[in-house]
Coordinates of C-alpha atoms and ligand atoms in Angstrom, one line a residue:
M17 CA -34.8 14.1 4.1
Q18 CA -31.3 14.9 4.5
K19 CA -31.0 12.8 7.7
I20 CA -32.3 10.0 5.5
I21 CA -29.5 10.7 2.7
A22 CA -26.9 11.0 5.5
S23 CA -28.0 7.5 7.3
L24 CA -28.1 5.9 3.7
F25 CA -24.7 7.1 2.9
A26 CA -23.4 5.7 6.1
A27 CA -25.0 2.4 5.9
I28 CA -23.4 2.0 2.1
L29 CA -20.1 3.1 3.4
L30 CA -20.3 0.5 6.3
M31 CA -21.6 -2.6 3.7
A32 CA -18.7 -1.2 1.3
C33 CA -16.3 -2.4 4.1
N34 CA -18.3 -5.5 5.1
N35 CA -19.7 -6.8 1.6
S36 CA -18.5 -10.5 0.9
R37 CA -15.4 -9.7 2.8
Q38 CA -13.6 -13.3 3.5
S39 CA -11.7 -13.7 6.6
S40 CA -10.3 -16.0 8.7
S41 CA -11.8 -16.6 12.1
S42 CA -8.5 -16.0 14.3
S43 CA -8.3 -12.7 15.9
I44 CA -5.2 -10.7 15.9
V45 CA -3.2 -10.8 19.1
I46 CA -1.0 -8.0 20.0
N47 CA 0.9 -8.0 23.5
P48 CA 0.7 -4.2 24.5
Y49 CA 2.6 -5.0 28.1
N50 CA 5.7 -6.2 26.3
Y51 CA 6.8 -4.8 23.2
T52 CA 9.8 -3.9 21.5
V53 CA 10.7 -0.7 19.5
V54 CA 12.0 -1.9 15.6
K55 CA 13.6 0.8 13.8
K56 CA 14.3 -0.9 10.7
V57 CA 13.2 -4.1 9.0
V58 CA 13.9 -5.4 5.7
A59 CA 10.6 -7.5 4.5
E60 CA 9.5 -9.5 1.8
N61 CA 6.1 -9.7 2.1
G62 CA 4.7 -6.6 3.3
A63 CA 5.8 -3.9 5.8
V64 CA 4.2 -0.9 8.1
V65 CA 5.9 1.9 9.4
S66 CA 4.2 4.3 12.0
A67 CA 4.8 6.4 14.8
H68 CA 4.0 3.8 17.5
P69 CA 5.1 0.0 17.3
L70 CA 1.9 -1.5 18.4
A71 CA 0.3 0.5 15.6
S72 CA 2.7 -0.9 12.9
K73 CA 2.3 -4.5 14.7
V74 CA -1.4 -4.4 14.1
G75 CA -1.1 -3.5 10.8
V76 CA 1.4 -6.1 9.8
E77 CA -0.6 -8.7 12.0
I78 CA -3.8 -7.4 9.4
L79 CA -1.2 -7.9 6.3
K80 CA -0.6 -11.6 7.6
A81 CA -4.0 -12.1 8.0
G82 CA -4.9 -11.8 4.4
G83 CA -5.5 -8.1 4.3
N84 CA -4.1 -5.8 1.6
A85 CA -2.0 -2.3 2.3
V86 CA -5.5 -0.5 2.5
D87 CA -6.8 -2.9 5.1
A88 CA -3.3 -2.7 7.1
A89 CA -3.4 1.3 6.9
I90 CA -7.1 1.5 8.2
A91 CA -6.1 -0.9 11.3
T92 CA -2.9 1.1 11.9
Q93 CA -4.7 4.3 11.9
L94 CA -7.8 2.9 14.4
A95 CA -4.6 1.8 16.3
L96 CA -2.8 4.9 16.5
A97 CA -5.7 6.5 17.6
V98 CA -5.4 4.6 20.8
V99 CA -1.9 4.6 21.4
Y100 CA -0.6 7.7 20.2
P101 CA -3.3 10.1 21.2
N102 CA -0.9 12.8 20.6
A103 CA -1.9 12.8 16.6
G104 CA -3.6 9.6 15.9
N105 CA -7.0 10.1 16.2
L106 CA -10.7 9.9 15.8
G107 CA -11.3 13.4 16.5
G108 CA -9.2 15.0 13.6
G109 CA -8.5 14.7 9.7
G110 CA -6.3 13.4 7.5
F111 CA -5.1 12.4 3.8
F112 CA -4.7 9.0 2.1
V113 CA -2.7 8.8 -1.1
A114 CA -2.5 5.1 -2.7
R115 CA -1.1 3.6 -5.7
L116 CA -2.9 0.2 -6.1
A117 CA -1.7 -3.0 -7.6
N118 CA -3.9 -2.5 -10.5
G119 CA -2.2 0.7 -11.5
E120 CA -4.9 2.8 -10.1
Q121 CA -3.8 6.1 -8.3
V122 CA -6.2 7.0 -5.0
S123 CA -6.3 10.0 -3.0
I124 CA -8.9 10.8 -0.1
D125 CA -9.0 13.9 1.5
Y126 CA -11.1 13.6 5.1
R127 CA -9.5 17.0 6.3
E128 CA -11.8 18.7 9.0
K129 CA -14.2 21.2 8.0
A130 CA -15.1 24.6 9.3
P131 CA -18.5 24.4 11.1
G132 CA -21.9 26.0 9.8
K133 CA -21.7 28.7 12.0
A134 CA -18.1 29.3 11.7
H135 CA -17.2 32.7 9.9
R136 CA -14.2 34.7 8.5
D137 CA -13.7 36.7 11.6
M138 CA -14.5 34.6 14.5
Y139 CA -11.5 34.8 16.1
I140 CA -11.0 38.6 15.6
D141 CA -12.2 40.6 18.9
A142 CA -14.0 44.0 18.2
D143 CA -10.8 45.9 18.7
G144 CA -9.3 43.7 15.8
T145 CA -7.2 41.8 17.9
P146 CA -6.5 38.2 16.7
R147 CA -7.3 35.5 19.0
T148 CA -4.8 33.0 18.5
D149 CA -5.5 31.4 21.7
K150 CA -9.2 30.3 20.8
S151 CA -8.3 29.1 17.4
Q152 CA -5.4 27.0 18.8
D153 CA -6.9 25.5 22.3
G154 CA -10.3 24.5 23.6
H155 CA -14.0 23.8 22.1
L156 CA -13.9 26.7 19.4
A157 CA -10.6 25.3 17.9
G158 CA -12.1 22.1 16.5
G159 CA -13.1 21.6 13.0
V160 CA -15.5 19.0 12.1
P161 CA -13.8 15.8 12.3
G162 CA -13.0 13.9 9.0
T163 CA -11.0 10.8 10.4
V164 CA -14.0 8.3 10.3
F165 CA -15.7 8.9 7.3
G166 CA -12.3 8.9 5.5
L167 CA -11.4 5.2 6.7
F168 CA -14.7 4.1 5.7
T169 CA -14.2 5.9 2.2
S170 CA -11.1 4.1 1.9
C171 CA -12.7 0.6 3.1
K172 CA -13.8 0.4 -1.1
Y173 CA -10.2 -0.8 -1.4
T174 CA -10.4 -3.5 1.5
K175 CA -10.3 -7.3 1.6
L176 CA -11.2 -7.9 5.2
P177 CA -14.5 -6.9 7.1
F178 CA -14.2 -3.8 8.9
A179 CA -14.9 -5.5 12.3
K180 CA -11.5 -7.3 11.9
L181 CA -9.7 -3.9 11.7
I182 CA -11.1 -1.9 13.8
Q183 CA -11.3 -5.0 16.7
P184 CA -7.4 -4.5 17.6
A185 CA -7.9 -0.7 18.6
I186 CA -10.8 -1.6 20.8
D187 CA -8.5 -4.4 22.5
L188 CA -6.0 -2.0 23.3
A189 CA -8.1 0.6 24.4
E190 CA -10.0 -2.0 26.6
K191 CA -7.2 -3.8 27.9
G192 CA -4.7 -0.8 28.1
F193 CA -1.1 -0.4 26.8
V194 CA 1.9 0.0 28.8
I195 CA 3.2 3.8 27.8
T196 CA 7.0 4.6 27.0
K197 CA 8.9 7.2 28.8
R198 CA 8.5 9.3 26.3
E199 CA 4.8 9.2 26.5
A200 CA 4.4 9.5 30.1
S201 CA 6.5 12.9 29.6
S202 CA 4.0 14.2 27.3
L203 CA 1.1 13.2 29.3
N204 CA 2.8 15.2 32.2
N205 CA 3.4 18.1 30.7
L206 CA -0.2 18.0 29.4
Q207 CA -1.7 18.0 32.7
K208 CA -2.4 22.1 33.3
D209 CA -4.1 22.1 29.8
L210 CA -6.2 19.2 30.3
K211 CA -7.5 20.6 33.3
K212 CA -7.9 24.2 31.7
Y213 CA -9.7 22.8 28.2
N214 CA -12.1 20.2 29.6
T215 CA -15.4 20.3 31.3
I216 CA -15.3 16.4 32.3
M217 CA -11.8 15.3 33.2
P218 CA -10.3 12.7 31.1
V219 CA -8.6 9.4 31.8
F220 CA -5.1 11.5 30.7
V221 CA -5.9 13.4 33.9
K222 CA -3.4 11.8 36.5
D223 CA -1.1 13.5 39.3
K224 CA 2.1 11.7 37.4
W225 CA 2.7 9.2 34.5
N226 CA 5.6 7.1 34.7
E227 CA 7.2 4.9 32.0
G228 CA 5.5 1.5 32.4
D229 CA 2.1 2.8 33.2
T230 CA -1.1 0.9 31.8
L231 CA -3.5 3.4 29.9
V232 CA -7.1 2.2 29.9
Q233 CA -9.3 4.0 27.7
T234 CA -12.9 2.7 28.4
D235 CA -15.0 5.4 26.8
L236 CA -12.7 5.5 23.6
A237 CA -13.1 1.6 23.4
N238 CA -16.9 2.2 23.5
T239 CA -16.9 4.8 20.9
L240 CA -14.7 2.5 19.0
K241 CA -17.5 -0.5 19.4
R242 CA -20.3 2.0 18.1
I243 CA -18.1 2.7 15.2
K244 CA -17.4 -1.0 14.7
D245 CA -21.4 -1.8 15.0
K246 CA -22.9 1.3 13.2
G247 CA -20.2 2.3 10.6
A248 CA -19.9 6.0 10.0
A249 CA -23.1 6.5 11.9
G250 CA -21.7 5.4 14.7
F251 CA -19.5 8.5 14.9
Y252 CA -21.5 11.4 13.2
E253 CA -25.0 9.9 14.7
G254 CA -26.3 8.6 17.4
E255 CA -24.9 8.8 21.1
T256 CA -21.1 9.6 19.8
A257 CA -22.8 12.8 17.9
R258 CA -24.7 13.5 21.1
L259 CA -21.7 13.4 23.4
I260 CA -19.7 15.3 20.6
V261 CA -22.6 18.2 20.6
E262 CA -23.0 18.0 24.2
E263 CA -19.3 18.7 25.0
M264 CA -19.8 21.9 22.6
K265 CA -22.3 22.9 24.4
R266 CA -20.8 22.6 28.1
G267 CA -17.5 24.4 26.3
G268 CA -18.5 27.1 23.9
G269 CA -18.1 25.0 20.8
I270 CA -19.9 25.3 17.8
I271 CA -20.2 22.0 15.8
S272 CA -23.7 20.8 15.6
Y273 CA -25.7 17.6 14.8
E274 CA -25.9 19.4 11.3
D275 CA -22.0 19.8 10.8
L276 CA -21.8 16.2 11.7
K277 CA -24.2 14.5 9.6
N278 CA -23.1 16.8 6.7
Y279 CA -19.5 15.8 7.0
N280 CA -18.2 14.1 3.8
A281 CA -14.7 12.6 2.6
K282 CA -13.9 13.5 -1.0
P283 CA -12.0 11.0 -3.4
R284 CA -9.7 13.6 -5.3
E285 CA -7.4 13.2 -8.3
P286 CA -4.0 12.6 -6.8
H287 CA -1.3 15.7 -7.2
S288 CA 1.1 13.8 -9.5
F289 CA 4.5 14.9 -11.5
M290 CA 7.5 13.8 -13.1
Y291 CA 11.1 14.1 -12.0
K292 CA 13.9 12.7 -14.0
G293 CA 11.7 9.6 -14.7
Y294 CA 10.5 9.0 -11.4
K295 CA 6.5 9.4 -10.9
I296 CA 5.7 11.6 -7.8
I297 CA 1.9 11.1 -6.3
G298 CA 1.0 13.3 -3.7
M299 CA -2.1 15.2 -2.3
P300 CA -4.0 17.6 -4.2
M301 CA -5.5 20.8 -2.4
P302 CA -6.5 21.4 0.7
S303 CA -2.9 20.0 0.9
S304 CA -0.5 22.3 0.0
G305 CA 2.2 19.7 0.4
G306 CA 1.4 18.0 -3.3
L307 CA 2.0 21.0 -5.1
L308 CA 4.9 22.7 -2.8
V309 CA 7.0 19.4 -3.2
H310 CA 6.3 19.8 -6.9
Q311 CA 7.5 23.3 -6.9
M312 CA 10.5 22.9 -4.9
M313 CA 11.6 19.8 -7.3
K314 CA 10.8 21.0 -10.3
M315 CA 13.0 24.6 -9.6
I316 CA 16.2 22.2 -8.7
E317 CA 15.5 19.5 -11.6
N318 CA 17.6 21.4 -14.0
K319 CA 20.7 22.4 -11.5
N320 CA 22.5 19.2 -11.0
I321 CA 22.2 19.3 -7.4
G322 CA 23.6 15.8 -7.2
A323 CA 27.3 17.0 -8.0
M324 CA 26.8 19.3 -5.4
G325 CA 26.8 16.8 -2.7
F326 CA 24.9 16.0 0.7
H327 CA 24.5 19.0 3.2
S328 CA 26.9 21.0 1.0
T329 CA 26.5 24.8 1.1
A330 CA 25.6 25.0 -2.4
A331 CA 22.9 22.0 -2.3
V332 CA 21.4 23.7 0.9
Q333 CA 21.2 27.2 -0.4
L334 CA 19.4 25.9 -3.8
M335 CA 16.7 23.9 -2.0
T336 CA 16.3 26.9 0.4
E337 CA 15.7 29.1 -2.3
A338 CA 13.5 26.9 -3.9
A339 CA 11.3 26.3 -0.8
R340 CA 11.4 30.1 -0.3
R341 CA 9.7 30.9 -3.3
A342 CA 7.1 27.9 -2.8
Y343 CA 6.1 28.9 0.4
A344 CA 5.5 32.7 -0.6
D345 CA 3.1 30.8 -3.2
R346 CA 1.5 28.9 -0.5
A347 CA 0.4 32.1 1.5
E348 CA -0.9 33.7 -1.4
Y349 CA -2.4 31.2 -3.5
M350 CA -3.2 28.1 -1.9
G351 CA -6.5 27.2 0.1
D352 CA -9.5 24.6 -0.2
A353 CA -10.1 24.7 -4.0
D354 CA -13.8 23.7 -3.4
F355 CA -13.9 27.2 -2.5
Y356 CA -11.2 29.4 -3.7
K357 CA -9.7 29.0 -7.5
V358 CA -6.1 28.1 -6.7
P359 CA -3.9 28.3 -10.1
V360 CA -2.3 24.9 -9.4
Q361 CA -1.4 24.3 -13.2
Q362 CA -0.2 28.0 -13.7
I363 CA 2.3 27.6 -10.4
S364 CA 3.5 24.5 -11.0
S365 CA 4.2 24.9 -15.0
D366 CA 7.7 24.9 -16.1
V367 CA 7.6 28.3 -17.6
Y368 CA 6.6 29.7 -14.3
L369 CA 8.9 27.9 -11.7
Q370 CA 12.0 28.7 -13.8
E371 CA 10.6 32.3 -14.2
R372 CA 10.4 32.2 -10.1
M373 CA 14.2 31.0 -9.5
K374 CA 15.0 34.3 -12.3
N375 CA 16.2 36.1 -9.2
Y376 CA 18.0 33.2 -7.7
D377 CA 21.6 34.1 -6.8
P378 CA 24.0 31.0 -5.9
A379 CA 26.2 33.4 -4.1
K380 CA 24.0 34.9 -1.4
A381 CA 20.6 34.7 0.1
T382 CA 17.6 36.3 -1.6
P383 CA 15.7 38.4 1.2
S384 CA 12.4 37.3 1.4
T385 CA 11.1 40.8 1.2
E386 CA 12.0 40.6 -2.6
I387 CA 10.2 37.7 -3.2
K388 CA 6.7 38.7 -1.7
P389 CA 6.8 41.9 1.4
R390 CA 5.0 41.1 4.4
I391 CA 6.5 40.9 8.0
L392 CA 5.7 38.6 10.6
T393 CA 7.5 36.5 13.4
G394 CA 6.6 32.8 13.9
K395 CA 7.0 29.9 16.4
E396 CA 7.1 26.2 16.2
S397 CA 4.5 23.5 17.4
E398 CA 4.1 20.6 15.4
E399 CA 2.4 17.6 15.6
T400 CA 0.6 15.0 13.1
T401 CA 1.5 11.5 12.2
H402 CA 2.3 9.4 9.3
L403 CA 2.1 5.7 8.1
S404 CA 3.3 4.2 5.4
V405 CA 2.4 0.5 4.0
I406 CA 3.2 -1.7 1.3
D407 CA 2.3 -5.2 0.3
K408 CA 3.6 -8.0 -1.4
E409 CA 0.3 -7.2 -4.2
G410 CA 1.6 -4.2 -5.3
N411 CA -0.4 -1.8 -3.3
A412 CA 1.0 1.1 -1.5
V413 CA -0.5 3.3 1.2
S414 CA 0.7 6.8 2.3
V415 CA -1.4 8.3 5.2
T416 CA -0.6 11.5 7.0
T417 CA -3.3 12.1 10.1
T418 CA -3.6 15.0 12.2
L419 CA -5.5 16.9 15.6
N420 CA -3.0 19.6 14.5
N421 CA -1.3 20.6 17.6
S422 CA -0.1 17.9 19.9
Y423 CA -3.5 16.4 21.5
G424 CA -5.2 18.9 19.3
S425 CA -7.4 21.5 21.3
R426 CA -6.7 19.7 24.3
T427 CA -10.5 19.0 24.8
V428 CA -11.2 15.3 25.1
I429 CA -15.2 14.7 24.1
G430 CA -16.7 14.2 27.4
G431 CA -17.6 10.1 27.5
A432 CA -16.1 9.6 24.3
G433 CA -12.5 9.3 25.3
F434 CA -11.2 10.8 22.1
F435 CA -9.2 14.6 21.3
L436 CA -11.1 17.1 19.4
N437 CA -8.7 18.7 16.9
D438 CA -7.5 22.4 16.5
E439 CA -7.4 22.6 12.9
M440 CA -9.0 25.6 12.7
D441 CA -5.8 27.3 13.2
D442 CA -4.6 26.1 10.1
F443 CA -7.1 28.5 8.3
S444 CA -6.1 31.9 7.9
I445 CA -7.5 33.8 11.1
K446 CA -6.6 37.3 9.9
P447 CA -4.8 38.2 6.6
G448 CA -0.9 38.4 7.6
V449 CA -1.5 36.9 11.2
P450 CA 0.7 33.9 12.1
N451 CA -0.5 30.5 12.7
M452 CA 1.0 27.9 15.0
Y453 CA 3.4 27.1 12.6
G454 CA 4.2 30.7 11.8
A455 CA 2.4 30.5 8.5
I456 CA 0.2 33.2 7.0
G457 CA -2.2 33.5 4.4
G458 CA -4.9 35.5 2.9
E459 CA -8.1 35.5 1.0
A460 CA -7.4 31.9 -0.3
N461 CA -7.5 30.5 3.3
A462 CA -9.9 32.5 5.1
I463 CA -12.6 30.5 6.9
M464 CA -16.0 29.5 5.2
P465 CA -18.5 27.5 6.8
G466 CA -18.0 23.9 5.3
K467 CA -14.6 24.8 3.8
R468 CA -11.8 22.5 4.6
M469 CA -8.3 24.6 6.2
L470 CA -5.0 24.6 3.8
S471 CA -2.7 21.7 5.4
S472 CA 0.9 21.1 5.0
M473 CA 0.3 17.3 5.3
T474 CA 2.5 15.6 2.3
P475 CA 1.6 11.9 1.9
T476 CA 3.8 10.7 -1.0
I477 CA 4.5 7.8 -3.2
V478 CA 7.4 7.6 -5.9
L479 CA 6.7 5.2 -8.6
K480 CA 10.1 4.0 -10.5
D481 CA 9.4 2.0 -13.7
N482 CA 5.8 2.5 -12.8
K483 CA 6.1 0.5 -9.9
P484 CA 5.7 1.5 -6.3
Y485 CA 9.6 2.6 -5.2
I486 CA 9.2 5.1 -2.2
V487 CA 6.4 5.3 0.3
V488 CA 7.1 8.1 2.4
G489 CA 5.8 11.2 4.8
T490 CA 6.0 13.0 8.3
P491 CA 4.2 15.3 10.7
G492 CA 5.8 18.7 11.4
G493 CA 3.5 21.5 10.5
T494 CA 4.6 23.7 7.5
T495 CA 8.1 21.7 8.0
I496 CA 6.2 18.8 6.4
P497 CA 6.8 19.7 2.6
T498 CA 10.3 20.5 2.8
Q499 CA 11.2 17.2 4.7
V500 CA 9.6 15.3 2.1
F501 CA 11.3 17.2 -0.4
Q502 CA 14.6 16.7 1.2
T503 CA 14.1 12.7 1.9
L504 CA 13.3 12.5 -2.0
V505 CA 16.4 14.4 -3.0
N506 CA 18.6 12.5 -0.4
I507 CA 17.5 9.3 -2.1
L508 CA 16.9 10.2 -5.8
E509 CA 20.0 12.6 -6.1
F510 CA 22.3 12.0 -3.3
N511 CA 21.6 8.1 -3.6
M512 CA 21.4 7.6 0.1
S513 CA 19.9 4.9 1.8
A514 CA 16.1 5.2 3.6
E515 CA 17.8 5.1 6.8
D516 CA 20.2 7.9 6.0
A517 CA 17.8 9.8 4.0
V518 CA 15.5 9.9 7.0
Y519 CA 17.9 9.9 10.1
K520 CA 20.4 12.7 8.9
P521 CA 19.8 16.3 10.0
K522 CA 17.2 18.2 8.4
F523 CA 16.8 22.0 7.6
H524 CA 13.5 24.3 6.6
H525 CA 12.6 27.6 5.4
Q526 CA 9.2 28.8 4.6
W527 CA 9.7 32.2 3.3
L528 CA 8.2 33.8 6.2
P529 CA 9.5 34.5 8.8
D530 CA 13.1 34.8 6.8
T531 CA 14.9 32.3 9.0
L532 CA 16.6 28.8 7.9
H533 CA 15.9 26.4 10.5
L534 CA 19.0 24.0 11.0
E535 CA 17.9 20.7 13.0
R536 CA 20.7 19.9 15.7
G537 CA 23.8 18.1 14.1
F538 CA 23.2 20.1 11.1
P539 CA 27.3 20.4 9.9
T540 CA 28.9 23.6 11.4
S541 CA 31.0 24.4 8.4
T542 CA 27.8 24.8 6.0
K543 CA 26.0 26.6 8.6
D544 CA 29.0 29.5 8.8
A545 CA 29.3 29.7 5.2
L546 CA 25.3 30.1 4.6
I547 CA 25.6 32.6 7.6
K548 CA 28.4 34.5 5.0
M549 CA 25.7 34.5 2.4
G550 CA 23.3 36.5 4.4
Y551 CA 20.9 33.6 5.9
A552 CA 19.5 34.2 9.5
T553 CA 19.8 30.8 10.8
R554 CA 18.2 29.0 14.0
E555 CA 19.1 26.0 15.5
R556 CA 16.4 23.7 16.4
G557 CA 15.5 19.9 17.7
A558 CA 14.1 17.5 16.0
I559 CA 12.4 18.2 12.8
G560 CA 9.4 15.9 12.2
R561 CA 9.3 12.0 12.2
T562 CA 9.3 10.4 8.9
E563 CA 8.3 7.5 7.9
I564 CA 9.6 5.7 4.8
I565 CA 9.7 2.5 2.9
R566 CA 11.8 1.9 -0.1
V567 CA 11.6 -0.7 -2.3
L568 CA 15.4 -2.1 -3.1
P569 CA 16.6 -3.6 -6.4
N570 CA 15.9 -7.2 -5.1
G571 CA 12.1 -6.6 -4.9
K572 CA 12.4 -6.3 -0.6
F573 CA 11.0 -3.7 1.3
E574 CA 13.3 -1.4 3.5
A575 CA 11.3 0.0 6.0
V576 CA 12.4 2.5 8.2
A577 CA 11.0 4.6 11.6
D578 CA 12.5 7.8 12.5
N579 CA 14.8 7.7 15.6
R580 CA 13.5 11.0 16.4
G581 CA 10.4 9.4 18.4
D582 CA 9.4 6.1 19.4
D583 CA 8.4 4.9 15.9
G584 CA 8.2 1.4 15.0
A585 CA 8.7 -0.1 11.7
E586 CA 7.4 -3.9 11.2
G587 CA 7.2 -6.4 8.4
F588 CA 7.4 -10.1 7.5
Ligands
LIG26 N1 -2.4 20.6 10.7 C1 -1.1 20.5 10.2 C2 -1.5 20.3 8.7 O1 -2.0 19.9 8.2 O2 -0.6 20.8 8.2

């Protein structure tokens, strides 16, 4: 019975993407062997920003072919699954936030789920030792992938047939594309792990990758073709499901046919709030991002931060203290609201947030032990990817999608050509034990079969005068909400251009570890002043890769791709 329902659902999902959609017969042609990286465009008709120039080009070609921002977002995600295997994916999950031209606000949760055989202590040895090696790499680290279901769920809002949206990705996988220096280096660094965590050596294994090499992914092209022909069932059932389950058997993973058939993405009510007349629309649980940004912005709203000045000691300190308090709440209260009662209203209420800031002292750091006493250390590692899209009809789409770590579990599904996520590490595998981002949690984010792990992904849309004004998001693990927060404050309070708001050095605090991370290039005078106030600082490399579109007063779209990576902006 369940099988019949699942097949019916997949068929309905496919129909939703094809139903009486008109499309020009011309196919989208992208030159994958010779392309330029464009960092900023000002466009009149539509724009796409993503982690890879080829994926952004695919999105814009879809807009030119008559698609809307949702069509473009789907095609861009599929292209990213080919040209940006670090984080673009079929084997992961993500969040979709949209503000449609008709005023509708949409969010779709296609976060991975814990497999049916998962249990609370699955990463704890008999002697109590937490095994983050198993939650972070290899077959057992994988949650049930959600991306394909999410794409078909968002098809409800598209104009073009799905076949048209997926074809550029098939072409890119089949014919290959030329890799950049950064991609070559990242694949070279991956070789040891690929050999360790794969049962069948994938196409990514090579003695040495060089800038200019062509990466052809035939297995992935075939998986994409099955999705094109059969819809969501081309992934969650049949040959692809068989390849996933066989891979699990060979490598000791636990994702089953039942898990795949039973997976569903969920449309959810977006998490929205007002900030000084702007409406900020974000993702609800299981994203902590929408709520964290809400908390942080409301904690600073009445402090006149604009007058303090960008990167001033006072402004950075205030934002850090807001982040410290919000992230303490993340660890305690946030998780999948389908499984745990998250007190969203209470911890985002003005009364609560003003109370939370009562012990804020503008003259010195508040030790995190005074906010919530726990002790841990943490390390950094973060990969996820974001795309922002806007069209001239007034549709805006903000999508963040992830495999968790760069290349996820490092396991490629044999014969299917895509990386499996390592999203199980985003659960709290044991209370107080940090995940790969140094984040801790407890009951709210404990593992349960079918539950979605807490996420930091923060796809966000800001409305001004009830029209899309900013479309923004970034990868970066637990640094995501603080970066979105800073980018918004940079524009809304410090009146910065989108370019400056993204490119200027960022900072990050997440309560525990009690460390203020400062991106290389952060002003030394502010850093020294913060140290004197009691902050333990740590300099680090790039914080995230923010992709932003801002609507200018003349109605044009200012689209900016982060300069911390190969990211590209396209528009027309
Ligand atoms: N895996 C990163 C996140 O969802 O926060």
